[in-house]
Amino acid sequence: MYTIMIIEDDPKIAGLLKSHIERYGDRAVFVEDFEHVMEQFKQIQPHVVLLDINLPSYDGFYWCRQIRTLSTCPILFISARSGKMDQVMALENGADDYITKPFEHEIVIAKIRSQLRRVYGDYAVRDEERKVELHGLVVYLERLEMELGREKVQLTKKETVLLETLMRRSPKIVSRETILEKLWDDSFVDDNTLSVNITRVRKRLAELGITDALETVRGSGYRLIHNWKAASPS
């Protein structure tokens, strides 16, 4: 299942797009707070973005540029503005395609599926394994392993997801709600279960000689601060 993020301020159009996307078995999430689009993008981490131009606060060109500072995920503009320069600006600002309104939903779905195949499916270029790195600390997301210099530690799946979330947002605070959603989706989990997983991650970090880096921020959540020496690999 892929996640499609819809940045469209017309609730009727957003709802129709969401309905058609979910009909094909994928997940669709639309933005409701147009002043904090990037915060929602970071939380959702979509595979594809559908983006209008005329939006409250900032236009789609602005948000396209912001997304491109963090991600190479496909961005498809969907706009009533059919002028040549609007399409040129969209592509120049980092978009992958441009669809004009009114549109056929089948065309939109076909273009989404095409981008998914190109980036994640049969036509995707197979790059090096996925990893996240912070000041020499590396977490390999597919082999469930953490490394600092010559030292390596095996991780569980949940430890890997938790570390990835903290490292990608370091040194910012990550709320408990965000972590719970990342690890357990919408399932009910009590605070003790989260605390146990935080304790386990602290132990994994300690095995690499990293202590006091994972902080508890009371009333807010957790953050990972860089207080270790970036060791050189052997």
Coordinates of N, CA and C in Angstrom, one line a residue:
M1 N 0.8 -1.2 0.0 CA 0.0 0.0 0.0 C 0.9 1.2 0.0
Y2 N 0.6 2.2 -0.9 CA 1.3 3.4 -1.0 C 0.5 4.5 -0.4
T3 N 1.2 5.6 0.1 CA 0.5 6.7 0.7 C 0.6 7.9 -0.3
I4 N -0.6 8.5 -0.6 CA -0.7 9.7 -1.5 C -1.1 10.8 -0.6
M5 N -0.4 11.9 -0.6 CA -0.7 13.1 0.1 C -1.4 14.1 -0.8
I6 N -2.6 14.6 -0.5 CA -3.3 15.5 -1.3 C -3.3 16.9 -0.7
I7 N -2.7 17.9 -1.4 CA -2.6 19.2 -0.9 C -3.6 20.1 -1.8
E8 N -4.8 20.1 -1.4 CA -5.9 20.7 -2.2 C -6.9 21.4 -1.2
D9 N -7.2 22.7 -1.4 CA -8.0 23.4 -0.5 C -9.5 23.3 -0.8
D10 N -9.9 22.7 -1.9 CA -11.3 22.4 -2.3 C -11.7 21.1 -1.7
P11 N -12.5 21.0 -0.6 CA -12.8 19.8 0.1 C -13.5 18.8 -0.8
K12 N -14.3 19.3 -1.8 CA -15.0 18.3 -2.7 C -14.0 17.6 -3.6
I13 N -13.1 18.4 -4.2 CA -12.1 17.8 -5.1 C -11.2 16.8 -4.3
A14 N -10.7 17.3 -3.1 CA -9.9 16.5 -2.2 C -10.6 15.2 -1.9
G15 N -11.8 15.2 -1.5 CA -12.6 14.0 -1.2 C -12.7 13.1 -2.3
L16 N -13.0 13.6 -3.5 CA -13.1 12.7 -4.7 C -11.8 12.1 -5.0
L17 N -10.7 12.8 -4.9 CA -9.4 12.2 -5.2 C -9.1 11.1 -4.2
K18 N -9.4 11.4 -2.9 CA -9.2 10.4 -1.9 C -10.0 9.1 -2.1
S19 N -11.2 9.3 -2.5 CA -12.1 8.1 -2.8 C -11.6 7.3 -3.9
H20 N -11.1 7.9 -5.0 CA -10.6 7.2 -6.2 C -9.3 6.5 -5.8
I21 N -8.4 7.1 -5.1 CA -7.1 6.5 -4.8 C -7.4 5.3 -3.9
E22 N -8.2 5.4 -2.9 CA -8.5 4.3 -2.0 C -9.2 3.2 -2.7
R23 N -9.9 3.5 -3.7 CA -10.6 2.4 -4.5 C -9.5 1.5 -5.1
Y24 N -8.4 2.0 -5.4 CA -7.3 1.2 -5.9 C -6.4 0.6 -4.9
G25 N -6.8 0.7 -3.6 CA -6.1 0.0 -2.5 C -5.0 0.8 -1.9
D26 N -4.8 2.0 -2.3 CA -3.8 2.8 -1.6 C -4.4 3.7 -0.6
R27 N -3.5 4.4 0.2 CA -3.9 5.3 1.3 C -3.8 6.7 0.8
A28 N -4.9 7.5 1.1 CA -4.9 8.9 0.7 C -5.1 9.8 1.9
V29 N -4.2 10.8 2.1 CA -4.3 11.7 3.2 C -4.3 13.1 2.7
F30 N -5.3 13.9 3.1 CA -5.3 15.3 2.6 C -5.0 16.3 3.7
V31 N -4.3 17.4 3.3 CA -3.9 18.4 4.2 C -5.0 19.3 4.6
E32 N -5.1 19.6 5.9 CA -6.2 20.4 6.4 C -5.6 21.7 7.0
D33 N -4.4 21.7 7.4 CA -3.7 22.9 7.9 C -2.7 23.4 6.9
F34 N -3.1 24.4 6.2 CA -2.2 24.9 5.0 C -1.1 25.8 5.4
E35 N -1.0 26.1 6.7 CA 0.1 26.9 7.2 C 1.3 26.0 7.7
H36 N 1.0 24.7 7.9 CA 2.0 23.8 8.4 C 2.1 22.5 7.5
V37 N 2.2 22.7 6.2 CA 2.2 21.6 5.3 C 3.4 20.7 5.5
M38 N 4.6 21.3 5.7 CA 5.8 20.5 5.9 C 5.8 19.6 7.1
E39 N 5.2 20.1 8.2 CA 5.1 19.3 9.4 C 4.3 18.1 9.1
Q40 N 3.2 18.2 8.3 CA 2.4 17.1 8.0 C 3.1 16.2 7.0
F41 N 3.8 16.8 6.0 CA 4.6 16.0 5.1 C 5.6 15.1 5.8
K42 N 6.3 15.6 6.8 CA 7.3 14.8 7.5 C 6.6 13.7 8.3
Q43 N 5.4 14.0 8.8 CA 4.7 13.0 9.6 C 4.2 11.9 8.7
I44 N 3.6 12.3 7.6 CA 2.9 11.3 6.7 C 4.0 10.5 5.8
Q45 N 5.1 11.2 5.4 CA 6.1 10.6 4.5 C 5.4 9.9 3.3
P46 N 4.7 10.7 2.5 CA 4.0 10.1 1.4 C 4.9 9.6 0.3
H47 N 4.4 8.7 -0.5 CA 5.1 8.2 -1.7 C 4.9 9.1 -2.9
V48 N 3.7 9.8 -3.0 CA 3.4 10.7 -4.0 C 2.6 11.9 -3.4
V49 N 2.8 13.1 -4.0 CA 2.1 14.3 -3.6 C 1.3 14.8 -4.7
L50 N 0.0 15.1 -4.5 CA -0.9 15.8 -5.4 C -1.0 17.2 -4.9
L51 N -0.7 18.2 -5.7 CA -0.5 19.5 -5.2 C -1.2 20.6 -6.1
D52 N -2.1 21.4 -5.5 CA -2.7 22.5 -6.2 C -1.8 23.7 -6.2
I53 N -2.0 24.7 -7.1 CA -1.2 25.9 -7.1 C -1.8 26.9 -6.1
N54 N -3.1 27.2 -6.3 CA -3.8 28.2 -5.5 C -4.2 27.7 -4.1
L55 N -3.4 28.0 -3.1 CA -3.6 27.5 -1.8 C -3.6 28.7 -0.8
P56 N -4.2 28.5 0.4 CA -4.1 29.5 1.4 C -2.6 29.7 1.9
S57 N -2.3 30.9 2.3 CA -1.0 31.3 2.9 C 0.1 31.3 1.8
Y58 N 0.5 30.1 1.3 CA 1.6 30.0 0.3 C 1.1 29.2 -0.9
D59 N 1.6 29.5 -2.1 CA 1.1 28.7 -3.2 C 1.8 27.4 -3.4
G60 N 1.3 26.6 -4.3 CA 1.9 25.3 -4.5 C 3.3 25.3 -5.0
F61 N 3.8 26.3 -5.7 CA 5.2 26.4 -6.1 C 6.1 26.5 -4.9
Y62 N 5.7 27.2 -3.9 CA 6.4 27.4 -2.7 C 6.6 26.0 -2.0
W63 N 5.4 25.3 -1.8 CA 5.4 24.0 -1.1 C 6.2 23.0 -1.9
C64 N 6.2 23.1 -3.2 CA 6.9 22.1 -4.0 C 8.4 22.3 -3.8
R65 N 8.9 23.5 -3.7 CA 10.3 23.8 -3.4 C 10.7 23.3 -2.0
Q66 N 9.8 23.5 -1.0 CA 10.0 23.0 0.3 C 10.1 21.5 0.4
I67 N 9.2 20.8 -0.3 CA 9.3 19.4 -0.3 C 10.6 18.9 -0.9
R68 N 11.0 19.5 -1.9 CA 12.2 19.1 -2.6 C 13.5 19.3 -1.8
T69 N 13.4 20.0 -0.7 CA 14.6 20.1 0.2 C 14.7 18.9 1.1
L70 N 13.6 18.1 1.1 CA 13.6 16.9 2.0 C 13.4 15.6 1.2
S71 N 12.8 15.6 0.0 CA 12.4 14.4 -0.6 C 12.4 14.5 -2.1
T72 N 12.6 13.3 -2.7 CA 12.5 13.2 -4.2 C 11.3 12.5 -4.6
C73 N 10.3 12.4 -3.7 CA 9.1 11.7 -4.1 C 8.4 12.4 -5.2
P74 N 7.6 11.6 -6.1 CA 6.9 12.3 -7.2 C 5.9 13.3 -6.7
I75 N 5.9 14.5 -7.4 CA 4.9 15.5 -7.1 C 4.2 15.8 -8.4
L76 N 2.8 15.7 -8.3 CA 2.0 16.0 -9.5 C 1.1 17.2 -9.2
F77 N 1.3 18.2 -10.0 CA 0.4 19.4 -9.8 C -1.0 19.1 -10.4
I78 N -2.0 19.5 -9.8 CA -3.4 19.5 -10.3 C -4.0 20.9 -10.1
S79 N -4.2 21.6 -11.2 CA -4.6 23.0 -11.1 C -5.5 23.4 -12.2
A80 N -6.4 24.4 -12.0 CA -7.2 25.0 -13.0 C -6.4 25.9 -13.8
R81 N -5.2 26.3 -13.4 CA -4.4 27.2 -14.2 C -3.7 26.4 -15.3
S82 N -4.2 26.7 -16.5 CA -3.7 25.9 -17.7 C -2.7 26.6 -18.5
G83 N -2.2 27.8 -18.1 CA -1.2 28.5 -18.9 C 0.1 27.8 -19.0
K84 N 0.8 28.1 -20.1 CA 2.1 27.5 -20.3 C 3.1 27.8 -19.2
M85 N 3.1 29.0 -18.8 CA 4.1 29.4 -17.8 C 3.9 28.8 -16.4
D86 N 2.6 28.5 -16.1 CA 2.3 27.8 -14.9 C 2.9 26.4 -14.9
Q87 N 2.7 25.7 -16.0 CA 3.3 24.4 -16.2 C 4.8 24.4 -16.1
V88 N 5.4 25.4 -16.8 CA 6.8 25.5 -16.8 C 7.3 25.8 -15.4
M89 N 6.7 26.7 -14.6 CA 7.1 27.0 -13.3 C 7.0 25.8 -12.4
A90 N 5.9 25.0 -12.6 CA 5.7 23.8 -11.7 C 6.9 22.8 -12.0
L91 N 7.2 22.6 -13.2 CA 8.3 21.7 -13.5 C 9.7 22.2 -13.1
E92 N 9.9 23.6 -13.2 CA 11.1 24.2 -12.8 C 11.3 24.2 -11.3
N93 N 10.2 24.1 -10.6 CA 10.2 24.1 -9.1 C 10.3 22.7 -8.5
G94 N 10.3 21.7 -9.4 CA 10.6 20.3 -8.9 C 9.5 19.3 -9.2
A95 N 8.4 19.7 -9.8 CA 7.3 18.8 -10.1 C 7.6 17.8 -11.1
D96 N 6.9 16.6 -11.1 CA 7.2 15.6 -12.1 C 6.1 15.5 -13.2
D97 N 5.0 16.1 -12.9 CA 3.9 16.1 -13.9 C 2.9 17.3 -13.6
Y98 N 2.0 17.6 -14.6 CA 1.1 18.7 -14.4 C -0.2 18.2 -15.0
I99 N -1.3 18.3 -14.3 CA -2.6 17.9 -14.7 C -3.6 19.1 -14.6
T100 N -4.3 19.5 -15.6 CA -5.2 20.6 -15.5 C -6.6 20.2 -15.2
K101 N -7.3 21.1 -14.4 CA -8.7 20.9 -14.1 C -9.6 21.6 -15.2
P102 N -10.7 21.0 -15.4 CA -11.3 19.7 -14.9 C -10.5 18.5 -15.5
F103 N -10.5 17.5 -14.7 CA -9.7 16.3 -15.1 C -10.5 15.0 -15.0
E104 N -10.1 14.0 -15.8 CA -10.7 12.7 -15.6 C -9.9 11.9 -14.5
H105 N -10.7 11.4 -13.6 CA -10.1 10.7 -12.5 C -9.2 9.5 -12.9
E106 N -9.6 8.9 -14.0 CA -8.9 7.8 -14.5 C -7.5 8.2 -15.0
I107 N -7.4 9.4 -15.5 CA -6.1 9.9 -16.0 C -5.2 10.2 -14.7
V108 N -5.8 10.8 -13.7 CA -5.0 11.1 -12.5 C -4.5 9.8 -11.9
I109 N -5.4 8.8 -11.8 CA -4.9 7.5 -11.2 C -3.8 6.9 -12.1
A110 N -4.0 6.9 -13.4 CA -3.0 6.4 -14.3 C -1.6 7.0 -14.1
K111 N -1.7 8.4 -13.9 CA -0.4 9.1 -13.8 C 0.2 8.8 -12.4
I112 N -0.6 8.6 -11.4 CA -0.1 8.2 -10.1 C 0.6 6.8 -10.1
R113 N -0.1 5.9 -10.8 CA 0.4 4.5 -10.9 C 1.7 4.5 -11.7
S114 N 1.7 5.4 -12.7 CA 3.0 5.4 -13.5 C 4.1 5.9 -12.7
Q115 N 3.9 6.9 -11.9 CA 5.0 7.4 -11.0 C 5.4 6.4 -10.0
L116 N 4.4 5.7 -9.4 CA 4.7 4.7 -8.4 C 5.6 3.6 -9.1
R117 N 5.3 3.2 -10.3 CA 6.1 2.1 -11.0 C 7.5 2.7 -11.2
R118 N 7.6 3.9 -11.6 CA 8.9 4.5 -12.0 C 9.8 4.6 -10.8
V119 N 9.2 5.0 -9.7 CA 10.1 5.3 -8.5 C 10.2 4.1 -7.6
Y120 N 9.1 3.4 -7.4 CA 9.1 2.3 -6.4 C 8.9 0.9 -6.9
G121 N 8.5 0.8 -8.2 CA 8.1 -0.5 -8.7 C 9.1 -1.1 -9.7
D122 N 8.5 -1.7 -10.7 CA 9.3 -2.5 -11.7 C 10.4 -1.6 -12.4
Y123 N 10.1 -0.3 -12.6 CA 11.0 0.5 -13.4 C 11.9 1.3 -12.5
A124 N 11.9 1.1 -11.2 CA 12.7 1.9 -10.3 C 14.2 1.5 -10.4
V125 N 15.0 2.5 -10.3 CA 16.5 2.2 -10.3 C 16.8 1.7 -8.9
R126 N 17.5 0.6 -8.8 CA 17.8 0.1 -7.5 C 19.1 0.7 -6.9
D127 N 18.9 1.6 -6.0 CA 20.0 2.3 -5.4 C 20.6 1.4 -4.2
E128 N 21.6 2.0 -3.5 CA 22.1 1.4 -2.4 C 21.1 1.2 -1.3
E129 N 21.3 0.3 -0.4 CA 20.3 0.0 0.7 C 20.0 1.3 1.4
R130 N 18.8 1.4 1.9 CA 18.3 2.5 2.7 C 19.0 2.6 4.0
K131 N 19.3 3.8 4.4 CA 20.0 4.1 5.7 C 19.7 5.5 6.1
V132 N 19.9 5.7 7.4 CA 19.8 7.1 7.9 C 21.1 7.3 8.8
E133 N 21.7 8.5 8.6 CA 23.0 8.8 9.3 C 22.9 10.1 10.0
L134 N 23.6 10.1 11.2 CA 23.6 11.3 12.0 C 25.0 11.4 12.7
H135 N 25.9 12.2 12.2 CA 27.2 12.5 12.8 C 28.0 11.1 13.0
G136 N 28.0 10.3 11.9 CA 28.7 9.1 12.0 C 27.9 7.9 12.5
L137 N 26.8 8.1 13.1 CA 25.9 7.0 13.6 C 25.0 6.6 12.4
V138 N 25.1 5.4 12.0 CA 24.3 4.9 10.9 C 23.4 3.8 11.3
V139 N 22.1 3.9 10.8 CA 21.1 2.9 11.0 C 20.7 2.4 9.6
Y140 N 21.0 1.1 9.4 CA 20.6 0.4 8.1 C 19.2 -0.1 8.3
L141 N 18.3 0.5 7.5 CA 16.9 0.2 7.7 C 16.4 -1.1 7.2
E142 N 17.1 -1.7 6.3 CA 16.7 -3.0 5.8 C 17.3 -4.2 6.5
R143 N 18.6 -4.0 6.9 CA 19.2 -5.1 7.6 C 19.1 -5.0 9.2
L144 N 18.4 -4.0 9.6 CA 18.1 -3.8 11.1 C 19.4 -3.8 11.9
E145 N 20.3 -2.9 11.5 CA 21.6 -2.8 12.2 C 22.0 -1.4 12.4
M146 N 22.7 -1.1 13.5 CA 23.2 0.2 13.8 C 24.7 0.2 13.9
E147 N 25.4 1.2 13.4 CA 26.8 1.2 13.3 C 27.4 2.5 13.7
L148 N 28.5 2.5 14.5 CA 29.3 3.7 14.8 C 30.8 3.2 14.7
G149 N 31.4 3.7 13.7 CA 32.8 3.3 13.4 C 32.9 1.8 13.2
R150 N 33.7 1.1 14.0 CA 33.8 -0.3 13.8 C 32.9 -1.2 14.6
E151 N 32.1 -0.5 15.4 CA 31.1 -1.2 16.3 C 29.7 -1.3 15.6
K152 N 29.1 -2.5 15.7 CA 27.8 -2.7 15.2 C 26.9 -3.3 16.2
V153 N 25.6 -3.0 16.1 CA 24.6 -3.5 17.0 C 23.4 -3.9 16.2
Q154 N 22.8 -5.1 16.5 CA 21.6 -5.6 15.8 C 20.4 -4.9 16.5
L155 N 19.4 -4.6 15.7 CA 18.2 -4.0 16.2 C 17.0 -4.8 15.9
T156 N 15.9 -4.6 16.6 CA 14.6 -5.1 16.2 C 14.0 -4.1 15.2
K157 N 12.9 -4.6 14.6 CA 12.2 -3.7 13.7 C 11.7 -2.4 14.4
K158 N 11.1 -2.5 15.5 CA 10.6 -1.3 16.2 C 11.7 -0.4 16.7
E159 N 12.8 -1.0 17.1 CA 14.0 -0.2 17.5 C 14.5 0.6 16.3
T160 N 14.5 -0.1 15.1 CA 15.0 0.6 13.9 C 14.1 1.8 13.5
V161 N 12.7 1.5 13.6 CA 11.8 2.6 13.2 C 11.9 3.8 14.2
L162 N 12.0 3.4 15.5 CA 12.1 4.5 16.5 C 13.4 5.3 16.3
L163 N 14.5 4.7 16.1 CA 15.8 5.4 15.8 C 15.7 6.2 14.6
E164 N 15.1 5.7 13.5 CA 15.0 6.4 12.3 C 14.2 7.7 12.5
T165 N 13.1 7.6 13.2 CA 12.2 8.8 13.5 C 13.0 9.8 14.3
L166 N 13.7 9.4 15.3 CA 14.5 10.3 16.1 C 15.6 11.0 15.4
M167 N 16.3 10.2 14.6 CA 17.5 10.7 13.9 C 17.1 11.6 12.8
R168 N 16.0 11.4 12.1 CA 15.6 12.2 11.0 C 15.2 13.6 11.5
R169 N 14.7 13.7 12.7 CA 14.2 15.0 13.3 C 15.2 15.6 14.3
S170 N 16.3 14.9 14.6 CA 17.2 15.4 15.5 C 17.7 16.8 15.1
P171 N 17.9 17.8 16.0 CA 17.7 17.6 17.5 C 16.3 18.1 18.0
K172 N 15.4 18.1 17.1 CA 14.0 18.5 17.4 C 13.3 17.4 18.3
I173 N 12.4 17.9 19.1 CA 11.6 17.0 19.9 C 10.6 16.2 19.0
V174 N 10.5 14.9 19.2 CA 9.5 14.1 18.6 C 8.4 13.8 19.6
S175 N 7.2 14.1 19.3 CA 6.1 13.9 20.3 C 5.8 12.4 20.5
R176 N 5.3 12.1 21.6 CA 4.9 10.7 21.9 C 3.9 10.2 20.9
E177 N 3.0 11.1 20.5 CA 1.9 10.7 19.6 C 2.5 10.3 18.3
T178 N 3.5 11.1 17.8 CA 4.1 10.8 16.5 C 4.8 9.4 16.6
I179 N 5.5 9.2 17.7 CA 6.2 7.9 17.8 C 5.3 6.7 17.9
L180 N 4.2 6.9 18.6 CA 3.2 5.8 18.7 C 2.6 5.5 17.4
E181 N 2.3 6.6 16.6 CA 1.7 6.4 15.3 C 2.7 5.6 14.3
K182 N 4.0 6.0 14.4 CA 5.0 5.4 13.6 C 5.2 3.9 13.9
L183 N 5.1 3.6 15.2 CA 5.4 2.2 15.6 C 4.2 1.3 15.6
W184 N 3.0 1.8 15.9 CA 1.8 1.0 16.1 C 0.6 1.5 15.3
D185 N 0.8 2.4 14.4 CA -0.3 2.9 13.6 C -1.4 3.5 14.5
D186 N -2.6 3.0 14.4 CA -3.7 3.6 15.2 C -4.1 2.6 16.4
S187 N -3.3 1.6 16.6 CA -3.6 0.7 17.7 C -3.4 1.3 19.0
F188 N -4.2 0.9 20.0 CA -4.0 1.5 21.4 C -2.8 0.8 22.0
V189 N -1.9 1.7 22.5 CA -0.7 1.2 23.2 C -0.6 2.1 24.5
D190 N -0.3 1.5 25.6 CA -0.2 2.3 26.8 C 1.2 2.9 26.9
D191 N 1.4 3.9 27.8 CA 2.6 4.7 27.9 C 3.8 3.7 28.3
N192 N 3.5 2.7 29.1 CA 4.5 1.8 29.5 C 5.2 1.1 28.4
T193 N 4.4 0.7 27.4 CA 4.9 0.0 26.2 C 5.9 0.9 25.5
L194 N 5.6 2.1 25.3 CA 6.5 3.1 24.7 C 7.7 3.3 25.5
S195 N 7.6 3.4 26.8 CA 8.7 3.6 27.7 C 9.7 2.4 27.6
V196 N 9.1 1.2 27.5 CA 10.0 0.0 27.4 C 10.8 0.1 26.1
N197 N 10.2 0.5 25.0 CA 10.9 0.6 23.7 C 12.0 1.7 23.8
I198 N 11.7 2.8 24.4 CA 12.7 3.8 24.6 C 13.9 3.3 25.4
T199 N 13.6 2.6 26.5 CA 14.7 2.0 27.3 C 15.5 1.1 26.5
R200 N 14.9 0.3 25.6 CA 15.7 -0.7 24.8 C 16.6 0.0 23.8
V201 N 16.1 1.2 23.2 CA 16.9 1.9 22.3 C 18.1 2.6 23.1
R202 N 17.9 3.0 24.3 CA 19.0 3.6 25.1 C 20.0 2.5 25.3
K203 N 19.6 1.3 25.5 CA 20.6 0.2 25.8 C 21.4 -0.1 24.5
R204 N 20.7 -0.1 23.3 CA 21.4 -0.3 22.1 C 22.4 0.8 21.8
L205 N 22.0 2.0 22.1 CA 23.0 3.1 22.0 C 24.2 3.0 22.9
A206 N 23.9 2.5 24.1 CA 25.0 2.3 25.1 C 26.0 1.3 24.7
E207 N 25.5 0.3 23.9 CA 26.4 -0.7 23.4 C 27.4 -0.2 22.5
L208 N 27.1 1.0 21.9 CA 28.1 1.7 21.0 C 28.8 2.8 21.8
G209 N 28.6 2.9 23.1 CA 29.3 3.9 23.9 C 28.6 5.2 23.9
I210 N 27.3 5.3 23.4 CA 26.5 6.5 23.4 C 25.6 6.5 24.6
T211 N 25.8 7.5 25.5 CA 25.0 7.6 26.7 C 24.4 9.0 26.8
D212 N 23.2 9.1 27.4 CA 22.6 10.4 27.6 C 22.3 11.2 26.3
A213 N 22.2 10.5 25.2 CA 21.9 11.2 24.0 C 20.4 11.2 23.7
L214 N 19.7 10.2 24.2 CA 18.2 10.1 24.0 C 17.5 10.7 25.2
E215 N 17.0 11.9 25.1 CA 16.4 12.7 26.2 C 14.9 12.5 26.2
T216 N 14.4 12.5 27.4 CA 13.0 12.6 27.7 C 12.6 14.0 28.0
V217 N 11.7 14.6 27.2 CA 11.3 16.0 27.4 C 9.9 15.9 28.0
R218 N 9.8 16.1 29.3 CA 8.5 15.9 30.0 C 7.4 16.8 29.3
G219 N 6.3 16.1 29.1 CA 5.1 16.8 28.6 C 5.2 17.0 27.1
S220 N 6.3 16.6 26.4 CA 6.4 16.8 25.0 C 6.8 15.6 24.2
G221 N 7.8 14.8 24.7 CA 8.2 13.6 23.9 C 9.6 13.3 24.1
Y222 N 10.4 13.0 23.0 CA 11.8 12.6 23.1 C 12.6 13.3 22.0
R223 N 13.9 13.4 22.3 CA 14.7 13.9 21.2 C 16.1 13.2 21.3
L224 N 16.8 13.1 20.2 CA 18.1 12.5 20.1 C 19.1 13.7 19.9
I225 N 20.0 13.9 20.8 CA 21.0 15.0 20.6 C 22.3 14.4 20.3
H226 N 23.1 15.0 19.5 CA 24.4 14.5 19.2 C 25.4 14.9 20.3
N227 N 25.9 13.9 21.0 CA 26.9 14.1 22.1 C 28.0 13.0 22.0
W228 N 28.1 12.3 20.8 CA 29.1 11.3 20.7 C 30.1 11.7 19.6
K229 N 31.3 11.1 19.7 CA 32.3 11.4 18.7 C 32.1 10.6 17.5
A230 N 32.1 11.2 16.3 CA 31.9 10.5 15.1 C 33.1 9.6 14.7
A231 N 33.0 8.4 15.0 CA 34.2 7.5 14.8 C 34.4 7.2 13.3
S232 N 35.6 7.0 12.9 CA 35.9 6.6 11.5 C 35.8 5.1 11.3
P233 N 35.1 4.7 10.3 CA 35.0 3.3 10.0 C 36.3 2.7 9.7
S234 N 36.4 1.4 10.0 CA 37.7 0.7 9.7 C 37.9 0.4 8.2

